[in-house]
Amino acid sequence: MKKPDYKGAEKALLAFLETVPEPTTPSSNNKIIDVTEDSLETAYQFTENDLLVIKDTSKGDKDEK
């Protein structure tokens, strides 16, 4: 099997990107949204075929601040 030509691919990609015009309008609102409070007390466990989300919904007296 022939070895991939990464340098050639990089040159071709850079040449193509030079032909693409810069966008005149931004594609998003460019806002930073703080989701710290929303994501506290949430744990994610990833396995090969599953995603388990564990969220602490208890609002007891023992909660630390």
PDB file of C-alpha atoms in Angstrom:
ATOM      1  CA  MET A   1       0.000   0.000   0.000  1.00  0.00           C
ATOM      2  CA  LYS A   2       1.264   3.450  -0.930  1.00  0.00           C
ATOM      3  CA  LYS A   3       2.224   5.840   1.877  1.00  0.00           C
ATOM      4  CA  PRO A   4      -0.112   8.887   2.182  1.00  0.00           C
ATOM      5  CA  ASP A   5       1.263  12.210   0.941  1.00  0.00           C
ATOM      6  CA  TYR A   6       0.493  14.387   3.964  1.00  0.00           C
ATOM      7  CA  LYS A   7       2.637  17.315   2.807  1.00  0.00           C
ATOM      8  CA  GLY A   8       0.886  17.379  -0.555  1.00  0.00           C
ATOM      9  CA  ALA A   9      -2.512  17.169   1.097  1.00  0.00           C
ATOM     10  CA  GLU A  10      -1.598  20.038   3.418  1.00  0.00           C
ATOM     11  CA  LYS A  11      -0.478  22.206   0.492  1.00  0.00           C
ATOM     12  CA  ALA A  12      -3.668  21.434  -1.438  1.00  0.00           C
ATOM     13  CA  LEU A  13      -5.838  22.209   1.577  1.00  0.00           C
ATOM     14  CA  LEU A  14      -4.059  25.500   2.280  1.00  0.00           C
ATOM     15  CA  ALA A  15      -4.379  26.489  -1.384  1.00  0.00           C
ATOM     16  CA  PHE A  16      -8.098  25.713  -1.284  1.00  0.00           C
ATOM     17  CA  LEU A  17      -8.581  27.683   1.938  1.00  0.00           C
ATOM     18  CA  GLU A  18      -6.931  30.715   0.329  1.00  0.00           C
ATOM     19  CA  THR A  19      -9.672  30.731  -2.331  1.00  0.00           C
ATOM     20  CA  VAL A  20     -12.530  30.728   0.198  1.00  0.00           C
ATOM     21  CA  PRO A  21     -13.678  34.274   1.041  1.00  0.00           C
ATOM     22  CA  GLU A  22     -13.883  35.393   4.647  1.00  0.00           C
ATOM     23  CA  PRO A  23     -17.455  35.530   5.971  1.00  0.00           C
ATOM     24  CA  THR A  24     -18.949  39.005   6.132  1.00  0.00           C
ATOM     25  CA  THR A  25     -21.341  38.174   8.972  1.00  0.00           C
ATOM     26  CA  PRO A  26     -20.499  36.111  12.024  1.00  0.00           C
ATOM     27  CA  SER A  27     -21.976  32.636  12.131  1.00  0.00           C
ATOM     28  CA  SER A  28     -22.949  32.941  15.790  1.00  0.00           C
ATOM     29  CA  ASN A  29     -23.716  35.553  18.392  1.00  0.00           C
ATOM     30  CA  ASN A  30     -20.252  35.036  19.908  1.00  0.00           C
ATOM     31  CA  LYS A  31     -21.609  35.040  23.456  1.00  0.00           C
ATOM     32  CA  ILE A  32     -20.027  33.298  26.385  1.00  0.00           C
ATOM     33  CA  ILE A  33     -22.664  31.586  28.494  1.00  0.00           C
ATOM     34  CA  ASP A  34     -21.776  30.540  32.032  1.00  0.00           C
ATOM     35  CA  VAL A  35     -23.324  27.110  32.635  1.00  0.00           C
ATOM     36  CA  THR A  36     -21.495  26.415  35.892  1.00  0.00           C
ATOM     37  CA  GLU A  37     -24.618  26.529  38.061  1.00  0.00           C
ATOM     38  CA  ASP A  38     -26.561  24.374  35.608  1.00  0.00           C
ATOM     39  CA  SER A  39     -23.894  21.681  35.509  1.00  0.00           C
ATOM     40  CA  LEU A  40     -23.107  21.426  39.241  1.00  0.00           C
ATOM     41  CA  GLU A  41     -23.925  18.099  40.869  1.00  0.00           C
ATOM     42  CA  THR A  42     -24.079  16.305  37.531  1.00  0.00           C
ATOM     43  CA  ALA A  43     -21.890  13.314  36.752  1.00  0.00           C
ATOM     44  CA  TYR A  44     -21.446  11.659  33.371  1.00  0.00           C
ATOM     45  CA  GLN A  45     -20.320   8.064  32.919  1.00  0.00           C
ATOM     46  CA  PHE A  46     -19.394   6.946  29.419  1.00  0.00           C
ATOM     47  CA  THR A  47     -19.135   3.336  28.331  1.00  0.00           C
ATOM     48  CA  GLU A  48     -18.656   1.897  24.878  1.00  0.00           C
ATOM     49  CA  ASN A  49     -22.376   1.833  24.102  1.00  0.00           C
ATOM     50  CA  ASP A  50     -24.037   3.914  26.816  1.00  0.00           C
ATOM     51  CA  LEU A  51     -24.094   7.295  28.509  1.00  0.00           C
ATOM     52  CA  LEU A  52     -25.286   7.476  32.113  1.00  0.00           C
ATOM     53  CA  VAL A  53     -26.155  10.911  33.519  1.00  0.00           C
ATOM     54  CA  ILE A  54     -26.444  11.155  37.305  1.00  0.00           C
ATOM     55  CA  LYS A  55     -27.925  14.392  38.596  1.00  0.00           C
ATOM     56  CA  ASP A  56     -28.233  15.259  42.285  1.00  0.00           C
ATOM     57  CA  THR A  57     -31.668  16.786  42.735  1.00  0.00           C
ATOM     58  CA  SER A  58     -31.720  16.710  46.529  1.00  0.00           C
ATOM     59  CA  LYS A  59     -32.105  20.083  48.225  1.00  0.00           C
ATOM     60  CA  GLY A  60     -31.467  19.012  51.812  1.00  0.00           C
ATOM     61  CA  ASP A  61     -30.142  20.829  54.867  1.00  0.00           C
ATOM     62  CA  LYS A  62     -26.822  19.011  54.550  1.00  0.00           C
ATOM     63  CA  ASP A  63     -25.846  20.799  51.348  1.00  0.00           C
ATOM     64  CA  GLU A  64     -22.648  22.798  51.691  1.00  0.00           C
ATOM     65  CA  LYS A  65     -22.353  26.257  50.231  1.00  0.00           C
TER      66      LYS A  65
END
